Coordinates of C-alpha atoms and ligand atoms in Angstrom, one line a residue:
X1 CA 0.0 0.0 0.0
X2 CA 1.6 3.3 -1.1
X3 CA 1.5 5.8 2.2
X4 CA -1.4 8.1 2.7
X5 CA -0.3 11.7 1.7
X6 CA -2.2 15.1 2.3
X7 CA -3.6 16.1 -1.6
X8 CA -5.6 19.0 -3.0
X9 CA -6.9 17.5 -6.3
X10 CA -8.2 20.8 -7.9
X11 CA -10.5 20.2 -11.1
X12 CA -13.8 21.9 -12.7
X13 CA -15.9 18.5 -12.5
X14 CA -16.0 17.6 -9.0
X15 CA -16.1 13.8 -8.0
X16 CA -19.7 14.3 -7.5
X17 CA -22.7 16.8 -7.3
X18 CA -26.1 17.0 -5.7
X19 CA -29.6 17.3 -6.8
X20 CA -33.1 17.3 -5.0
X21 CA -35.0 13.5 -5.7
X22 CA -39.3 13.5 -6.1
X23 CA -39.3 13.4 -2.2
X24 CA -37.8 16.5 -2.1
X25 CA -34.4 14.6 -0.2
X26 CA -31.3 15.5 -1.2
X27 CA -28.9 13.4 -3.2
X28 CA -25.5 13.0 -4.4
X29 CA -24.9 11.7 -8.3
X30 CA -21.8 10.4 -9.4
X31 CA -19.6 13.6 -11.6
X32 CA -19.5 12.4 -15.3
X33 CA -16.4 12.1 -17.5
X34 CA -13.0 10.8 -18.1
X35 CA -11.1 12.5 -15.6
X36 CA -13.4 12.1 -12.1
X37 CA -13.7 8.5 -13.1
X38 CA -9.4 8.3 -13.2
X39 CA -9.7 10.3 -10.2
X40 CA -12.2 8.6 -8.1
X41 CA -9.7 6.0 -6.8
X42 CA -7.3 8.5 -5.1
X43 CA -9.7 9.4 -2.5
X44 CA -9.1 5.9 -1.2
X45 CA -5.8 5.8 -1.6
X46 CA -4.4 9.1 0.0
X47 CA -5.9 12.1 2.5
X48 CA -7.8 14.6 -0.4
X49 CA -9.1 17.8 -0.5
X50 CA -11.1 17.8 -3.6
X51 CA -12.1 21.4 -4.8
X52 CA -14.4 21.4 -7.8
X53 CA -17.3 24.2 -9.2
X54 CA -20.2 23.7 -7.7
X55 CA -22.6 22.4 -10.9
X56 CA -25.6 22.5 -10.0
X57 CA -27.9 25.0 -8.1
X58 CA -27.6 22.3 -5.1
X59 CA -23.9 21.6 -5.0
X60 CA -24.1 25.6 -4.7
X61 CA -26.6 25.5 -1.9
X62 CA -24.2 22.8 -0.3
X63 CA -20.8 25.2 -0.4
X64 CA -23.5 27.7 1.2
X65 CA -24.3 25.9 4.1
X66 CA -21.1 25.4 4.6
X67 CA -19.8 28.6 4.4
X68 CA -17.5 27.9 1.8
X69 CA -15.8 25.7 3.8
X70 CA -15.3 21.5 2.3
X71 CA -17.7 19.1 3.6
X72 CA -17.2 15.7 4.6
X73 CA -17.8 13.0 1.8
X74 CA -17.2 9.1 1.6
X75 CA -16.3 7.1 -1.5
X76 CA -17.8 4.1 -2.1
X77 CA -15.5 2.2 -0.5
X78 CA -16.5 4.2 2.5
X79 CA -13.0 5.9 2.9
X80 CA -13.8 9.7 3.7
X81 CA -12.5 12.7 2.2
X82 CA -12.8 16.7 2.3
X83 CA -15.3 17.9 -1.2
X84 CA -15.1 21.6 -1.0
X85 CA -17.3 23.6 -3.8
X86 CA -16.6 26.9 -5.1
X87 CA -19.6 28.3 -5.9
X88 CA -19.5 30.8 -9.0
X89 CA -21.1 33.8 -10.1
X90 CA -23.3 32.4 -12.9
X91 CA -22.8 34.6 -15.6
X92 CA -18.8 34.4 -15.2
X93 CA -19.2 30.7 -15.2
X94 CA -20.7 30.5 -18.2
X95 CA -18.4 32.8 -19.5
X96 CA -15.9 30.5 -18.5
X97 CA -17.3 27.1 -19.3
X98 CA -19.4 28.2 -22.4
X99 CA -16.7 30.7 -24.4
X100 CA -13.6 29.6 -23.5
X101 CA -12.3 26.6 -21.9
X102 CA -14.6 24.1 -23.8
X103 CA -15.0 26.6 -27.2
X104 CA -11.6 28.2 -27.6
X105 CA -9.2 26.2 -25.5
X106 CA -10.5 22.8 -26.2
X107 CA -10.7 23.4 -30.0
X108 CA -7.2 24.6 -30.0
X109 CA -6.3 21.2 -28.4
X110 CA -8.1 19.3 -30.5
X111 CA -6.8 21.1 -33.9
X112 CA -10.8 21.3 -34.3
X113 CA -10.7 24.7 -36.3
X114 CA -9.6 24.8 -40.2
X115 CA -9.3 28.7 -39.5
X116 CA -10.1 29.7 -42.8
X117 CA -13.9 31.4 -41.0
X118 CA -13.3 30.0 -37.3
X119 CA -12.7 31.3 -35.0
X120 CA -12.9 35.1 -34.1
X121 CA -11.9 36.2 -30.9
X122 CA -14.1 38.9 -30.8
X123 CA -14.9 41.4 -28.2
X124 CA -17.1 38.6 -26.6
X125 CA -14.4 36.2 -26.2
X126 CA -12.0 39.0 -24.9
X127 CA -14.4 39.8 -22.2
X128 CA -15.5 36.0 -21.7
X129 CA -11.5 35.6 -20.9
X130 CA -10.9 38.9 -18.7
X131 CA -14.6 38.3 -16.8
X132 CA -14.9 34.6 -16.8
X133 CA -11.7 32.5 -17.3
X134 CA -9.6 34.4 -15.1
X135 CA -12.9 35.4 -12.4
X136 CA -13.1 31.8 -11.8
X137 CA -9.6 30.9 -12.0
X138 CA -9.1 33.3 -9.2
X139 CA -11.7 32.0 -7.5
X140 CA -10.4 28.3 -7.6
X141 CA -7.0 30.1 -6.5
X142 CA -8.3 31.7 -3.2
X143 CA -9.6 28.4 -2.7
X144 CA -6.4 26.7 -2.4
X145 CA -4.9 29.1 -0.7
X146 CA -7.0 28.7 1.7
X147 CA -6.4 24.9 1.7
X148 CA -2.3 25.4 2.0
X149 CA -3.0 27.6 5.0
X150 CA -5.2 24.8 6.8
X151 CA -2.4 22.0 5.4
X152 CA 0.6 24.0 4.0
X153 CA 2.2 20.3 3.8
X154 CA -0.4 19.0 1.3
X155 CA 0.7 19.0 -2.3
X156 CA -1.7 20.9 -4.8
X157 CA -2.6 18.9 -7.9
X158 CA -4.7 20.8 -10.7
X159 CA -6.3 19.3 -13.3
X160 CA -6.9 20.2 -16.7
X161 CA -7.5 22.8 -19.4
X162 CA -9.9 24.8 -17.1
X163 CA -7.2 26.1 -14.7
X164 CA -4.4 27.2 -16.8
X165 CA -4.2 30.7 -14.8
X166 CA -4.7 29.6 -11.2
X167 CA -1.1 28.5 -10.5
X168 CA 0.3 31.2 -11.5
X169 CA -2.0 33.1 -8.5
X170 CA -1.6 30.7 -5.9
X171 CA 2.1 30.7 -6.3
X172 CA 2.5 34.2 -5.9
X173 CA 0.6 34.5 -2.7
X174 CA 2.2 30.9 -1.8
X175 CA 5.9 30.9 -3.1
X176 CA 6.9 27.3 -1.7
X177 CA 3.8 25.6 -2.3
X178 CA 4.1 21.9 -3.9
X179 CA 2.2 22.3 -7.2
X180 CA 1.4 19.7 -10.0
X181 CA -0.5 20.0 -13.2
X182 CA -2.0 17.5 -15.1
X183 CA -3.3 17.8 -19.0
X184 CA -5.6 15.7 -19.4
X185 CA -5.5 16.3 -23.5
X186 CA -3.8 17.0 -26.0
X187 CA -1.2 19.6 -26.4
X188 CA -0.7 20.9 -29.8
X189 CA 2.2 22.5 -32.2
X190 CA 3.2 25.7 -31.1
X191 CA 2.1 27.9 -34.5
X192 CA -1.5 26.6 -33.7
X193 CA -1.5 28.4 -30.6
X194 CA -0.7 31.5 -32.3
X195 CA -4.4 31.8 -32.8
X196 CA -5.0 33.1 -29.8
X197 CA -4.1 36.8 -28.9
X198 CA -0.9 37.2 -27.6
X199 CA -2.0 38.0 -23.7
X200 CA -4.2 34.7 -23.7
X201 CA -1.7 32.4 -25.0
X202 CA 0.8 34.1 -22.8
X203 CA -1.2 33.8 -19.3
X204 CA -1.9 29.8 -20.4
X205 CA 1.7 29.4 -21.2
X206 CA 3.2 31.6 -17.8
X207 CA -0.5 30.5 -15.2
X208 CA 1.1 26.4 -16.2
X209 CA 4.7 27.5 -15.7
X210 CA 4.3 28.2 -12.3
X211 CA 4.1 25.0 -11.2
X212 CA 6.4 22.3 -10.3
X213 CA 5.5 19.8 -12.8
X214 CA 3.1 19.9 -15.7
X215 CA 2.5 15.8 -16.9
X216 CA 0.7 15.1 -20.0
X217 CA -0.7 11.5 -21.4
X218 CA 2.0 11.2 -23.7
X219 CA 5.9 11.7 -25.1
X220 CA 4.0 13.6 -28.2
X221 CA 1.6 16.0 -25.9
X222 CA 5.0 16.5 -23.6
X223 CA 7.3 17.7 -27.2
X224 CA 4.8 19.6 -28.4
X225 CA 4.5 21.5 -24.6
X226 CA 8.3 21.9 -24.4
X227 CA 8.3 23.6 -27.9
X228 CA 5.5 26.0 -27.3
X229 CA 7.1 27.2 -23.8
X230 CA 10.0 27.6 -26.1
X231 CA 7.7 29.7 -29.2
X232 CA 5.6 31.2 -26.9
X233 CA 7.0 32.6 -23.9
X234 CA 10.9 32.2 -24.7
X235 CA 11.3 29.8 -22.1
X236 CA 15.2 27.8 -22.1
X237 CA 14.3 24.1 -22.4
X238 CA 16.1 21.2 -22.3
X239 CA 14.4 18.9 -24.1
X240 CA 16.4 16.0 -23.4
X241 CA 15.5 16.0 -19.3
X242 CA 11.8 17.6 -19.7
X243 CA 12.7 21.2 -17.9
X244 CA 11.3 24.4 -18.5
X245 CA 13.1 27.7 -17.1
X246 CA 11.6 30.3 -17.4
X247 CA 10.5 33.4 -14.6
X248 CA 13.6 32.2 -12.4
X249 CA 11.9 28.5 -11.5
X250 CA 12.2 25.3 -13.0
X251 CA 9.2 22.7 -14.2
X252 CA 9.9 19.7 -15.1
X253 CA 7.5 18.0 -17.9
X254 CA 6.4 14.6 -17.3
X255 CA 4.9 11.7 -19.5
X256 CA 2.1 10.1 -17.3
X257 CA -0.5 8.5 -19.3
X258 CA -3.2 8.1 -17.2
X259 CA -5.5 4.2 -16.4
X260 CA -8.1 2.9 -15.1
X261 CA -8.7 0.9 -11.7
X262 CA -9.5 -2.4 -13.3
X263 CA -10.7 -4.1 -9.8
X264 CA -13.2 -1.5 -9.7
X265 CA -14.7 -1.7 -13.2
X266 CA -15.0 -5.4 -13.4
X267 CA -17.1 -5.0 -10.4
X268 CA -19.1 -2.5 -12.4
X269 CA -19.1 -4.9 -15.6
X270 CA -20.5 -7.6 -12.7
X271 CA -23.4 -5.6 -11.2
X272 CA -27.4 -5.9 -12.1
X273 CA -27.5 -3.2 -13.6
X274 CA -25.0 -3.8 -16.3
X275 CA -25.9 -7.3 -17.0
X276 CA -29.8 -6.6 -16.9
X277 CA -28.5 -3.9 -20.3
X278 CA -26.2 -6.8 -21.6
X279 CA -29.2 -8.8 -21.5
X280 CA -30.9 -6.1 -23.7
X281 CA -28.2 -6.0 -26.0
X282 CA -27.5 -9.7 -26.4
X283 CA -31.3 -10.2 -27.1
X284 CA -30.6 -7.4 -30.0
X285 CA -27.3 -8.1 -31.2
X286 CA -26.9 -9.1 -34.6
X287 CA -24.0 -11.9 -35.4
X288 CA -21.0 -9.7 -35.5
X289 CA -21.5 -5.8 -33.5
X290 CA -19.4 -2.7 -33.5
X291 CA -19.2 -0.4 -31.2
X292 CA -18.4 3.2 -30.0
X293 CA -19.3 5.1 -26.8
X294 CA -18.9 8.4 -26.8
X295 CA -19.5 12.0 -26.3
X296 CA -20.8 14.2 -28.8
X297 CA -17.2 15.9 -28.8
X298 CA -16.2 17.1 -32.4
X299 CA -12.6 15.8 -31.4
X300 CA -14.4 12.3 -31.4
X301 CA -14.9 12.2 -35.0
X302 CA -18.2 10.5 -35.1
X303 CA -19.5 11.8 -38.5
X304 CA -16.5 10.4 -40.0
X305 CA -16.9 7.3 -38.2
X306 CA -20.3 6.3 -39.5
X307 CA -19.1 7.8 -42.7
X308 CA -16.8 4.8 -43.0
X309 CA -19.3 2.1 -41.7
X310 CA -20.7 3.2 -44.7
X311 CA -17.8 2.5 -47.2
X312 CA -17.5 -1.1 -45.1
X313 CA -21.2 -2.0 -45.9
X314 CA -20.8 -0.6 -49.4
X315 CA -17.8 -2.8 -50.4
X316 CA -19.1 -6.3 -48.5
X317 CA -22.9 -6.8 -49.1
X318 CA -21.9 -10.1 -47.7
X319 CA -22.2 -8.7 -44.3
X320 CA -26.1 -7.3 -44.6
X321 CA -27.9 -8.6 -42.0
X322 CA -25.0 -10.0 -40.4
X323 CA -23.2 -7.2 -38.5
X324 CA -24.3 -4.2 -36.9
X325 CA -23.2 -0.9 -35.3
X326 CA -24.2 0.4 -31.9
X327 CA -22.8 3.9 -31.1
X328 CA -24.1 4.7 -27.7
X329 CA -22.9 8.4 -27.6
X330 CA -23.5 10.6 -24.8
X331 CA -24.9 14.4 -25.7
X332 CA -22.2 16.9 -24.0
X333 CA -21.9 20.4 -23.8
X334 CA -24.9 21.3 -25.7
X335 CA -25.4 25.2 -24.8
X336 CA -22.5 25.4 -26.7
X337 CA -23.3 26.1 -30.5
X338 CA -20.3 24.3 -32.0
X339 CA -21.8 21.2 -29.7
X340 CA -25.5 21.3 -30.5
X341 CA -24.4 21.4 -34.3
X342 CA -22.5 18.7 -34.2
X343 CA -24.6 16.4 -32.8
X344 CA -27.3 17.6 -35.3
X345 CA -24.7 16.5 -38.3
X346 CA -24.3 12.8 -36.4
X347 CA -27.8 12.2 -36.3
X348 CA -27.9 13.3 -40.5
X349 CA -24.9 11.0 -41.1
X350 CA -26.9 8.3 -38.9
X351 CA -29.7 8.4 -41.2
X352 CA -27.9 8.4 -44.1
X353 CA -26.5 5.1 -43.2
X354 CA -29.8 3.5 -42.0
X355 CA -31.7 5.0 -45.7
X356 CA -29.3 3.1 -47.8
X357 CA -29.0 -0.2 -46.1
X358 CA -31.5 -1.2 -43.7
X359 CA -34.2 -3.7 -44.4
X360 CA -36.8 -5.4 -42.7
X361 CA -35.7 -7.7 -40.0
X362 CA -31.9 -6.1 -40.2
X363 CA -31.4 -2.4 -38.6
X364 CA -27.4 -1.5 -39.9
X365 CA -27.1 1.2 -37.3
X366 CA -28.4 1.2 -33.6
X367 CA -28.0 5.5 -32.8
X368 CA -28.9 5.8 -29.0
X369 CA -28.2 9.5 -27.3
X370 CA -27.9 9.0 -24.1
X371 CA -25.5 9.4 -20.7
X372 CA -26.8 5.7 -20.2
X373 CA -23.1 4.1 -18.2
X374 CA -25.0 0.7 -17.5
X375 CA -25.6 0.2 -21.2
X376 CA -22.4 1.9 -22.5
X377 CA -20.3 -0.8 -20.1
X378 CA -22.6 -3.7 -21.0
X379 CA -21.7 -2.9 -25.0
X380 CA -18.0 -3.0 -23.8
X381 CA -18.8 -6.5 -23.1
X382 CA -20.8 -7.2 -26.5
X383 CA -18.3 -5.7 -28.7
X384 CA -16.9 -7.8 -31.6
X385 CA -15.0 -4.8 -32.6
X386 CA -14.6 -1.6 -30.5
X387 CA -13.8 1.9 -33.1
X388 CA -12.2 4.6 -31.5
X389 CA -11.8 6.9 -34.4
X390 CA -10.9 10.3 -32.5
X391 CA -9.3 13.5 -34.4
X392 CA -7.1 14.1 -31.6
X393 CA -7.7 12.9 -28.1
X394 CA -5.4 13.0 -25.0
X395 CA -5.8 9.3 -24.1
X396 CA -9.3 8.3 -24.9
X397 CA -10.3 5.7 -21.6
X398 CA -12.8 3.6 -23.8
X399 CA -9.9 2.3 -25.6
X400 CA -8.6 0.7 -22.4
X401 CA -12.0 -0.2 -20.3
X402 CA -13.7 -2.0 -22.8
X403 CA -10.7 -4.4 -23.8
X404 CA -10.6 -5.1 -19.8
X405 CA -14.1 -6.3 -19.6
X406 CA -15.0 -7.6 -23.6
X407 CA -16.5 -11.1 -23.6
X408 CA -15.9 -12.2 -27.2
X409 CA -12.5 -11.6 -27.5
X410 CA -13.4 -8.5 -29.7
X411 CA -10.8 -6.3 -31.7
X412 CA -10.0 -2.6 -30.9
X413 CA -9.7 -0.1 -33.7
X414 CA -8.0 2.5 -32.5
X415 CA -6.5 6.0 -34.3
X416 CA -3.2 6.7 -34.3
X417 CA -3.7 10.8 -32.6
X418 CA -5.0 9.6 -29.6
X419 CA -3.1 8.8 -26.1
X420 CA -3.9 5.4 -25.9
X421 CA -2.0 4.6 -29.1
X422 CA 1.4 5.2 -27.9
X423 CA 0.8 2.8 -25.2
X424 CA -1.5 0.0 -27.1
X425 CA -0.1 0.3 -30.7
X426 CA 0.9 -3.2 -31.0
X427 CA -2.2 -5.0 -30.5
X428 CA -4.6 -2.7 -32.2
X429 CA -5.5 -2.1 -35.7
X430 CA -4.7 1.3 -36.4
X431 CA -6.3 4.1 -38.4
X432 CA -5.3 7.4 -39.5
X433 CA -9.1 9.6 -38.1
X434 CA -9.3 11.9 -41.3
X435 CA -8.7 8.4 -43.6
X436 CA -12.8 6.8 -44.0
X437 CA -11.5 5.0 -46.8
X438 CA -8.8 3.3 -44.4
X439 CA -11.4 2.9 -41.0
X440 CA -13.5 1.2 -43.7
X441 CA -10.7 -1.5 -44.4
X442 CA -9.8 -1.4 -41.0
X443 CA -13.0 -2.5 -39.7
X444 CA -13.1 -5.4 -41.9
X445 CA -9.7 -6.4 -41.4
X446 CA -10.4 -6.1 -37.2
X447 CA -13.9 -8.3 -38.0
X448 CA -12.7 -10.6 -39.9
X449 CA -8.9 -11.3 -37.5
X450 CA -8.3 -14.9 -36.7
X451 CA -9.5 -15.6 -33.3
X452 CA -6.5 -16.6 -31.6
X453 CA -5.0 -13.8 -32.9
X454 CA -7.7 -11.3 -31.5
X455 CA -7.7 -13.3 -27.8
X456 CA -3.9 -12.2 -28.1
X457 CA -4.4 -9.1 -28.8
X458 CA -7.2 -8.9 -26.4
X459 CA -5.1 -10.5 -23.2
X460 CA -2.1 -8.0 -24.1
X461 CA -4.1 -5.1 -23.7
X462 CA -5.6 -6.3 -20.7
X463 CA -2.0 -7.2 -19.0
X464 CA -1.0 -3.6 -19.7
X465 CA -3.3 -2.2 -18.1
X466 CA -3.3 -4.5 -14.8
X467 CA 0.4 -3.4 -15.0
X468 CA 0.0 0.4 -15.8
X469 CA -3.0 1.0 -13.4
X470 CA -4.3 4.3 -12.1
X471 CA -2.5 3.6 -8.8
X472 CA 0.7 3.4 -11.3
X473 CA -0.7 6.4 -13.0
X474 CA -0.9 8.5 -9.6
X475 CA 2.1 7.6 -7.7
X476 CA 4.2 8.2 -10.5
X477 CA 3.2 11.8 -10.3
X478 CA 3.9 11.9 -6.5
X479 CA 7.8 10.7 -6.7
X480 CA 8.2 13.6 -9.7
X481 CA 7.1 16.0 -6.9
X482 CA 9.2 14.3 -4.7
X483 CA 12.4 14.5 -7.1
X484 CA 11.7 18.0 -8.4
X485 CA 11.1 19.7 -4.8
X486 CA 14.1 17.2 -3.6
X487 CA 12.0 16.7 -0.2
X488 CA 11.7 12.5 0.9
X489 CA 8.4 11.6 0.2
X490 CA 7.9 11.2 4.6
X491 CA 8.9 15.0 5.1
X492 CA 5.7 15.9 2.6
X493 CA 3.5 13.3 4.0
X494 CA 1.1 14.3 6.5
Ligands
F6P501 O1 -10.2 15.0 -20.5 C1 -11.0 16.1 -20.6 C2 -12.3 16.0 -19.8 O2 -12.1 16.9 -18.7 C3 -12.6 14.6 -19.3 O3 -12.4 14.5 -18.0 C4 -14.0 14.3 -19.6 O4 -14.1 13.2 -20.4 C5 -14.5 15.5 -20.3 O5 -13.4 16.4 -20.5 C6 -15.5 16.1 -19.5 O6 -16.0 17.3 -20.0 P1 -17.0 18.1 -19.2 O7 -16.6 18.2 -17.8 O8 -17.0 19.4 -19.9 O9 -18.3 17.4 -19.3

């Protein structure tokens, strides 16, 4: 058992959030996503602090009650830990949430604009930046500062694309605070962020900086980080050993790609719930299923994806009646324009599919929209072949849960510009995302691989991932704070 250290996990999407049921009672939901799900098993693990934005109007009421202050919370495992909301001013969140982080910052990240009409920073954005990214960036940092004066031992560990600015304003009210960073996507060529304005790409670059260690997924995101410190804020780098100077401190930049617990999820593949929607599924299922689970994210590339189910029934009428697709996607960020749209052209290119080739008794293309995690986990199981077809992604966690719990020995497809790939390469078929022509091909190479050879492939993955496990994934980033701050991991510990 690693030893139990003193944490402030600081991320937008708290582990959980609260709503009122029909009886009026107040309850507590599970927070959705890639990154509380990594996260969850930390609180188990080690003494946290989580601070997160209070989502809904309850979670608010709850930071109220509290006057700000955490609460108590216990995991499911019953281990307890400190949840403390910070409650917003709505129109800054959405500011925030709605303009930037998810429509400029995750779009950069993603390489999601061709830029020859998007986007245009236009007065909106500028005050959606100076009024909400950095109002509730400030917030989250008053927050933790708070935290370090209640524990100045505990380490700080922010999360994500949401809180570029805060370290930056926690370390200059807190000089010697422990602080870690971890991106949980992709970190692009330095050029690209050149379509920002020069003060926003320079507060991402300099609010990052300030902390001890910045880890990414991969060796790719990590290059591409160390080049635009170098482009963007002149920053001396030494590539070979991961360090940033710049402002008079050093950072060192870390390849952590990030996993899963697997004890935890085959208890999830095991419960009722899951195997009362396998049974639904099964019942359905024609001989040979495909699957995706997503969000309705642009960098997921599902248009393209069904766009090459289509090439693959064109070229094998063999197959009709025979295999089927079930994407179970789940509809995200939709009071964003860019969002709603998107998920408007999926349903197009879903129908599309369905007009040319179904027929009675045989349904090519099973569509479902909805955050439904029983069903999405029961197709995990189901899948004969699983595509993961993403522009860019960071890691992309459906490429390793559903290998861990597949029942059929099923084959992953799996493009090359996501995280996952530089750890899973060998045992997947791989696909170039902007390629339809090539996922076509793929998906009938991956349905119609030898089955000993996809059991191989299959029992690989899953050993990699019992060996590279989010315990792995979060202790590795505790001995690079220990290195970098040259302290033994017993003087930090509580
Ligand atoms: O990795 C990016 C991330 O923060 C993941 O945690 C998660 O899958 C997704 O984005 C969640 O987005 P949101 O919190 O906007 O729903």
């Amino acid at each position: 058992m690693p030893e139990r250290r003193k944490l402030i996990v600081v991320s937008n999407r708290g582990p959980l959030t609260y709503s009122r049921n029909d009886a009026g009672e107040r309850v507590a939901a599970r927070g959705g996503g890639g990154l509380v799900t990594a996260l969850r098993s930390i609180v188990t693990q080690h003494d946290v602090t989580w601070i997160a934005s209070a989502m809904s109007d309850e979670d608010a009421l709850v930071s109220h009650e509290a006057a700000g202050d955490a609460i108590e919370e216990s995991a499911d495992d019953g281990s307890s830990y400190r949840l403390r909301f910070v409650a917003h001013d709505p129109v800054a969140y959405d500011r925030y949430y709605n303009v930037i982080a998810n429509p400029v910052l995750w779009f950069v990240q993603h390489y999601l604009w061709g830029l020859a009409n998007a986007p245009e920073f236009d007065h909106g954005a500028h005050a959606a930046w100076t009024d909400g990214y950095l109002t509730v960036n400030r917030a989250f940092a008053d927050a933790v500062v708070e935290e370090l004066e209640r524990s100045p031992e505990a380490v700080v560990f922010f999360h994500d694309y949401h809180l570029y600015v805060a370290p930056r304003l926690v370390r200059e009210r807190v000089p010697d605070a422990t602080m870690s960073h971890f991106v949980h996507i992709p970190w692009v060529m330095p050029d690209y962020w050149r379509v920002l304005p020069e003060p926003v790409r320079r507060a991402v670059h300099e609010g990052i900086l300030a902390n001890d260690v910045v880890s990414l997924h991969t060796e790719r995101w990590c290059r591409n980080f160390l080049r635009s410190c170098e482009d963007i804020v002149d920053a001396e780098i030494e590539f070979e050993r991961g360090v940033v100077r710049f402002a008079g401190r050093e950072t060192a930049v870390r390849a952590r790609p990030i996993s899963i617990d697997p004890d935890e999820f085959e208890e999830i593949a095991g419960s009722e719930e899951v195997r009362d929607a396998e049974r639904d599924i099964a019942a359905e299922r024609p001989e040979f299923l495909i699957v995706r689970v997503d969000r309705t994210d642009p960098s997921k590339n599902i248009v393209r994806g069904l766009r090459a189910y289509e090439l693959y029934l064109e070229a094998h009428p063999e197959m009709y009646g025979r295999v089927g697709m079930l994407a179970l996607l789940d509809p995200s960020r939709q009071d964003i324009p860019e969002y709603s749209e998107y998920l408007g052209a999926i349903q197009r290119a879903a129908r599309t599919v369905n007009d040319r080739f179904q027929h009675p008794g045989w349904l090519p293309l099973d569509l479902r929209i909805a955050d439904d995690f029983p069903r999405a986990i029961a197709a995990y199981k189901q899948f004969d072949v699983l595509l993961v077809n993403a522009i860019f992604d960071g890691m992309n966690l459906v490429a390793k849960e559903a290998p861990l719990v597949n029942t059929r020995d099923g084959a992953l497809v799996l493009s090359e510009n996501t995280g996952a790939h530089e750890e899973l390469e060998p045992w997947v078929v791989s696909v170039n995302p902007f390629d339809v022509a090539g996922q076509a091909e793929a998906l009938h190479v991956a349905l119609t691989m030898a089955a000993d050879e996809r059991r191989g492939r299959l029992e690989a993955i899953r050993r990699h991932i019992r060996e590279h496990d989010i315990s792995t994934w979060i202790e590795a980033q505790l001995r690079d704070l220990d290195e970098v701050v040259g302290r033994s991991p017993t003087s930090i510990s509580a």
